[in-house]
Short mmCIF file of C-alpha atoms in Angstrom, two decimals:
data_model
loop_
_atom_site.label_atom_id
_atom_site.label_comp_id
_atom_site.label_asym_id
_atom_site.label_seq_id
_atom_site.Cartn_x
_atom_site.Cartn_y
_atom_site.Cartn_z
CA UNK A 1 -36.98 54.28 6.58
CA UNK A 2 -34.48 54.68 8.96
CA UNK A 3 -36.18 51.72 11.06
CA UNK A 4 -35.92 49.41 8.27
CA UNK A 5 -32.42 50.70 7.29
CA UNK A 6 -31.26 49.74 10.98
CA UNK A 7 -32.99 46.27 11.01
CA UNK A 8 -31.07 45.74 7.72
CA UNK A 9 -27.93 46.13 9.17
CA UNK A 10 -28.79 43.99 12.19
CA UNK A 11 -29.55 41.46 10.16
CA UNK A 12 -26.35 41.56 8.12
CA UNK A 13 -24.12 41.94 11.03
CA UNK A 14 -25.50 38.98 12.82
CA UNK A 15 -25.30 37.12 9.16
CA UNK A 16 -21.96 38.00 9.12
CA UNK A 17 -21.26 37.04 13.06
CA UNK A 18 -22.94 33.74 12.57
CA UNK A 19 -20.85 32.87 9.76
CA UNK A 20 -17.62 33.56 11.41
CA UNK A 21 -18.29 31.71 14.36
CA UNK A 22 -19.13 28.46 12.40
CA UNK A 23 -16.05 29.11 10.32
CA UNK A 24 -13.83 29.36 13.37
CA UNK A 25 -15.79 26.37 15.38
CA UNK A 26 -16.79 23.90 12.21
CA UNK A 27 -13.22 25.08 10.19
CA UNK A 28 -10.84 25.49 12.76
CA UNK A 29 -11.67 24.40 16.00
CA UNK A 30 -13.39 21.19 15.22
CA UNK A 31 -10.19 19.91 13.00
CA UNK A 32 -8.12 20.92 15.92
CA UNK A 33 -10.09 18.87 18.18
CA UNK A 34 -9.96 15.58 16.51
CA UNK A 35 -6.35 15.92 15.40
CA UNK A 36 -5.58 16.15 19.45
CA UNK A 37 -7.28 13.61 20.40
CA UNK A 38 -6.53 11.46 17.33
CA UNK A 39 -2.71 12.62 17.95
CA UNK A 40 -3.29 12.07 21.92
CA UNK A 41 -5.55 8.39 21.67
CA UNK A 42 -3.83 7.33 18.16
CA UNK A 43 -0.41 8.26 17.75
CA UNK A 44 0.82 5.37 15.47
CA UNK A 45 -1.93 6.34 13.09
CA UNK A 46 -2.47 9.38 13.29
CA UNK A 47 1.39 10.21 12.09
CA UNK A 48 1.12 7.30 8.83
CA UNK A 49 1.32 4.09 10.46
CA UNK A 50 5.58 4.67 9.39
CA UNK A 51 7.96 2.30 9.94
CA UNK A 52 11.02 3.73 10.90
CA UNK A 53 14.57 1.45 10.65
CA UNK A 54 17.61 3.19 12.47
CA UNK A 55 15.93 6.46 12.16
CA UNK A 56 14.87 6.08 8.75
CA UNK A 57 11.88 6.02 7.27
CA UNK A 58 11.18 3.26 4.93
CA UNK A 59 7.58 3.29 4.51
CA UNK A 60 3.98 2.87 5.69
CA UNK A 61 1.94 -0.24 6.57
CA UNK A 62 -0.93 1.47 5.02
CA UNK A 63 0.37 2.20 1.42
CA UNK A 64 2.18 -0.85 -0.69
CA UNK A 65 5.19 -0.69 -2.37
CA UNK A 66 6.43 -2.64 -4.97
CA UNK A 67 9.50 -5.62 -4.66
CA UNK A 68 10.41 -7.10 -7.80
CA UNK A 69 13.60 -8.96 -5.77
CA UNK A 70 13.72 -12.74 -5.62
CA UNK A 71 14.92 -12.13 -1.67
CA UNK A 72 11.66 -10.38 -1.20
CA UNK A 73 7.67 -10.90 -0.77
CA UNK A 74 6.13 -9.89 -4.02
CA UNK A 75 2.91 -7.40 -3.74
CA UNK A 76 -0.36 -7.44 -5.86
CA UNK A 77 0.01 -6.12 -9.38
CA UNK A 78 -0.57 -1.98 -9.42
CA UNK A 79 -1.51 -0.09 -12.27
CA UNK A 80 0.81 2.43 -10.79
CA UNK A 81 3.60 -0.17 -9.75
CA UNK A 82 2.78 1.43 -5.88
CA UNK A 83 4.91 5.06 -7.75
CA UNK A 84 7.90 2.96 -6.74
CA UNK A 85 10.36 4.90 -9.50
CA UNK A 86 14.59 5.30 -10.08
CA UNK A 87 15.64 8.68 -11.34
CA UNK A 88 18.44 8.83 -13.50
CA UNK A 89 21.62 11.12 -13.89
CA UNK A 90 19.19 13.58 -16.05
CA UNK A 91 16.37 13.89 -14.04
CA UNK A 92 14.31 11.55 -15.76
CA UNK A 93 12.15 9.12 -13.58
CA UNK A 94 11.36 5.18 -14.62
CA UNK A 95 9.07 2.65 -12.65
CA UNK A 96 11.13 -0.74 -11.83
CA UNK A 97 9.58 -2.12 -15.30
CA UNK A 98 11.26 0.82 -17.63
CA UNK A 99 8.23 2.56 -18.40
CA UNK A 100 8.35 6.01 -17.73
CA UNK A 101 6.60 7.07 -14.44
CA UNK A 102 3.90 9.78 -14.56
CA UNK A 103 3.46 11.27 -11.39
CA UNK A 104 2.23 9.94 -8.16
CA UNK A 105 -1.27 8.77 -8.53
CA UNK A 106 -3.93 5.62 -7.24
CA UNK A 107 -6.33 3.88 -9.16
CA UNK A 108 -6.33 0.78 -11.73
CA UNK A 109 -6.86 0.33 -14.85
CA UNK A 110 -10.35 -0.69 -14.75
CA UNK A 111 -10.17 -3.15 -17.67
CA UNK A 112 -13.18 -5.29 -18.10
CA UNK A 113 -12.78 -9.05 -18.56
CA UNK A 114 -12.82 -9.40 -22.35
CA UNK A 115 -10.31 -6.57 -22.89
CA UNK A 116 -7.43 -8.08 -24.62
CA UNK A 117 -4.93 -5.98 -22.60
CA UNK A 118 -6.45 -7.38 -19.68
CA UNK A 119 -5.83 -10.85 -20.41
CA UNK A 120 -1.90 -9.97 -22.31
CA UNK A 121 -0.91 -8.63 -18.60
CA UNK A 122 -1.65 -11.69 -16.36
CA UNK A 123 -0.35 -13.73 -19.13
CA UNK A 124 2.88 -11.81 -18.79
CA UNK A 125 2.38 -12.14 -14.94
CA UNK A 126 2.01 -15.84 -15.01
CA UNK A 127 4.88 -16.04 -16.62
CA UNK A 128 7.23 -14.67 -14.76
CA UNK A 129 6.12 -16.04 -11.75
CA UNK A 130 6.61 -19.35 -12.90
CA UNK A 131 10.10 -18.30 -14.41
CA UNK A 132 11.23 -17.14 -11.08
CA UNK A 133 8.60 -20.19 -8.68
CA UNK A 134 8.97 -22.69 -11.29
CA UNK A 135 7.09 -25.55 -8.68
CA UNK A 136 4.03 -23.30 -8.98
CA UNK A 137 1.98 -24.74 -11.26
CA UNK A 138 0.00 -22.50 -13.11
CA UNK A 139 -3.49 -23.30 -11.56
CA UNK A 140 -1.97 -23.02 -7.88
CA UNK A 141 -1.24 -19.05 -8.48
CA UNK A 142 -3.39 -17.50 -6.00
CA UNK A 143 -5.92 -14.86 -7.01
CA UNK A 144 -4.60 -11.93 -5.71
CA UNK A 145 -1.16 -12.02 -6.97
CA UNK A 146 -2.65 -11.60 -10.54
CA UNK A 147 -5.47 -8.61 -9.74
CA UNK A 148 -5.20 -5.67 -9.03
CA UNK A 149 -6.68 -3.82 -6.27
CA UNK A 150 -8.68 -0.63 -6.67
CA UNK A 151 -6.39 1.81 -5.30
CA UNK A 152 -3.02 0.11 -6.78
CA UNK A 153 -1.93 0.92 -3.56
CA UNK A 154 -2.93 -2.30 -1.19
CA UNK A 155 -0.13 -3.39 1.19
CA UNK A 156 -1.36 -6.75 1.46
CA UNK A 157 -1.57 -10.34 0.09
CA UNK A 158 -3.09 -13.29 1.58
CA UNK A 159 -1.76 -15.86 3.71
CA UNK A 160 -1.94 -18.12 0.67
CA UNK A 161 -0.29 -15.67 -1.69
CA UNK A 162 2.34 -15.22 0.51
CA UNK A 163 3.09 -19.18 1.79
CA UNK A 164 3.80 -19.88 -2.11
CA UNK A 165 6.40 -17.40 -2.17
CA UNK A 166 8.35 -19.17 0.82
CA UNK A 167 11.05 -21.38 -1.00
CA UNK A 168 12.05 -18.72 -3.62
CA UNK A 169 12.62 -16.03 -1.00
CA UNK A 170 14.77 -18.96 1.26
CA UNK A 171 16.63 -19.69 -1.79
CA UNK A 172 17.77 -16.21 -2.67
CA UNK A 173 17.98 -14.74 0.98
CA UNK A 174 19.98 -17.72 2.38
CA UNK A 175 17.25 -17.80 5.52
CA UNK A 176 15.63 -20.80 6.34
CA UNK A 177 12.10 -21.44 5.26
CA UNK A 178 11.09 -21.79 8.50
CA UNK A 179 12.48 -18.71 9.31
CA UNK A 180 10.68 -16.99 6.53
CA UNK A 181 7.37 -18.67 7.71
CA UNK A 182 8.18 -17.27 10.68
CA UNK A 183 8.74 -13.91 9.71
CA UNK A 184 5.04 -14.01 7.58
CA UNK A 185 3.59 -16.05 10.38
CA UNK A 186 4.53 -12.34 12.95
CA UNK A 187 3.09 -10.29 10.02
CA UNK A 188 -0.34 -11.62 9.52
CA UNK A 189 -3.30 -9.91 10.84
CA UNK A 190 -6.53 -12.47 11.38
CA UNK A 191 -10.22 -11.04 11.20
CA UNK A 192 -11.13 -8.41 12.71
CA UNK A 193 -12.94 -9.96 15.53
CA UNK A 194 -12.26 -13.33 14.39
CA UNK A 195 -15.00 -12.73 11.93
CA UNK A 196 -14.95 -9.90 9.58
CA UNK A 197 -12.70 -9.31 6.77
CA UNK A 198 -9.93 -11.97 5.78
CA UNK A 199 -6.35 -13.04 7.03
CA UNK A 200 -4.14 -10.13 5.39
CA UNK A 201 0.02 -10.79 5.56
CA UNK A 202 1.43 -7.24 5.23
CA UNK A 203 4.05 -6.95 2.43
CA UNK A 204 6.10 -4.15 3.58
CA UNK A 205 6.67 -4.95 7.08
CA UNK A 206 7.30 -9.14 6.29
CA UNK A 207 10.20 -7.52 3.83
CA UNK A 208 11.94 -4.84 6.11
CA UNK A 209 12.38 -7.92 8.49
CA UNK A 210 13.92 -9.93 5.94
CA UNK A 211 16.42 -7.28 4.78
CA UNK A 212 17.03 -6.64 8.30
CA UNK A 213 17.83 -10.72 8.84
CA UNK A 214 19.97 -10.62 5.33
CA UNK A 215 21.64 -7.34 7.03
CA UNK A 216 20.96 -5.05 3.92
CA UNK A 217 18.81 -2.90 6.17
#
């Protein structure tokens, strides 16, 4: 009895022992590593991808944000309006559209293509396009400035998307359009080894160079 008593707790103790150890190396260690050498071989990443403007964070190429100024290149429709908000005197928060915002969350919708609400928001998108890029006709609206992405969050448009934006922004910023090409042309990412994926313009980064140019930044 005492035998098997003693070869119980053996066998607990090096349960226990075993457990710890993989806790410290799998829970602890392990995370440690990789955030050295992510922090070490990928610095820009690892700390957000943040752009930074006279010591000031204004955001991160990796997450969208939403623009609803002329003077600026517009983003993809979000569910979430990217949980761009204003706060008022009271405390109470508002995304850019009035509605009240709910938190910070990602996601879409997810309405299918004969839902009626579905069709009543690109309408309402199409619209004011138009109002504001009235030589767009409605046909030439690219794609992507009318869906959504998954995440609500995507901090890119296409090349196309954001060429067809060019003479409203030169109009209300005062720059040049071929100073605004420019400024899209520096911001565009090809594919990813000149064949994966597709030509991306990043949103954020095209309009902190445009407020910085129209000195509001």
């Amino acid at each position: 009895m005492k035998e098997s008593g003693s070869g119980l707790c053996n066998g607990l103790r090096q349960m226990v022992m075993v457990t710890v150890i993989l806790m410290l190396v799998c829970g602890l260690g392990f995370p440690l590593l990789l955030t050295g050498l992510s922090a070490l071989l990928f610095p820009q990443q690892a700390s957000g991808n943040l752009i930074t403007v006279d010591g000031k964070t204004v955001g991160s190429i990796s997450v969208g944000q939403e623009f609803t100024e002329d003077y600026f290149l517009w983003s993809r429709p979000s569910a979430y309006h990217y949980n761009v908000y204003t706060e008022t005197e009271d405390g109470q928060r508002y995304y850019l559209d009035g509605t009240t915002f709910g938190g910070l969350a990602s996601g879409s919708q997810n309405y299918g293509p004969s839902n009626p609400a579905l069709a009543e928001r690109v309408e309402a998108d199409i619209q004011n396009f138009q109002e504001k890029n009235p030589e767009v006709e409605r046909e030439e609206i690219p794609t992507d400035l009318l869906t959504a992405s998954g995440s609500g969050l995507d901090p890119h448009i296409s090349p196309m998307a954001a060429q067809i934006q060019i003479p409203r922004i030169a109009q209300a910023s005062g720059l040049t359009e071929d100073k605004v090409q420019e400024i899209i042309q520096k911001h565009t990412t090809g594919k990813l080894l000149g064949i994966f994926g597709e030509e991306t313009v990043n949103v954020l980064q095209v309009n902190v160079e445009i407020a910085e140019c129209m000195g509001i930044l």
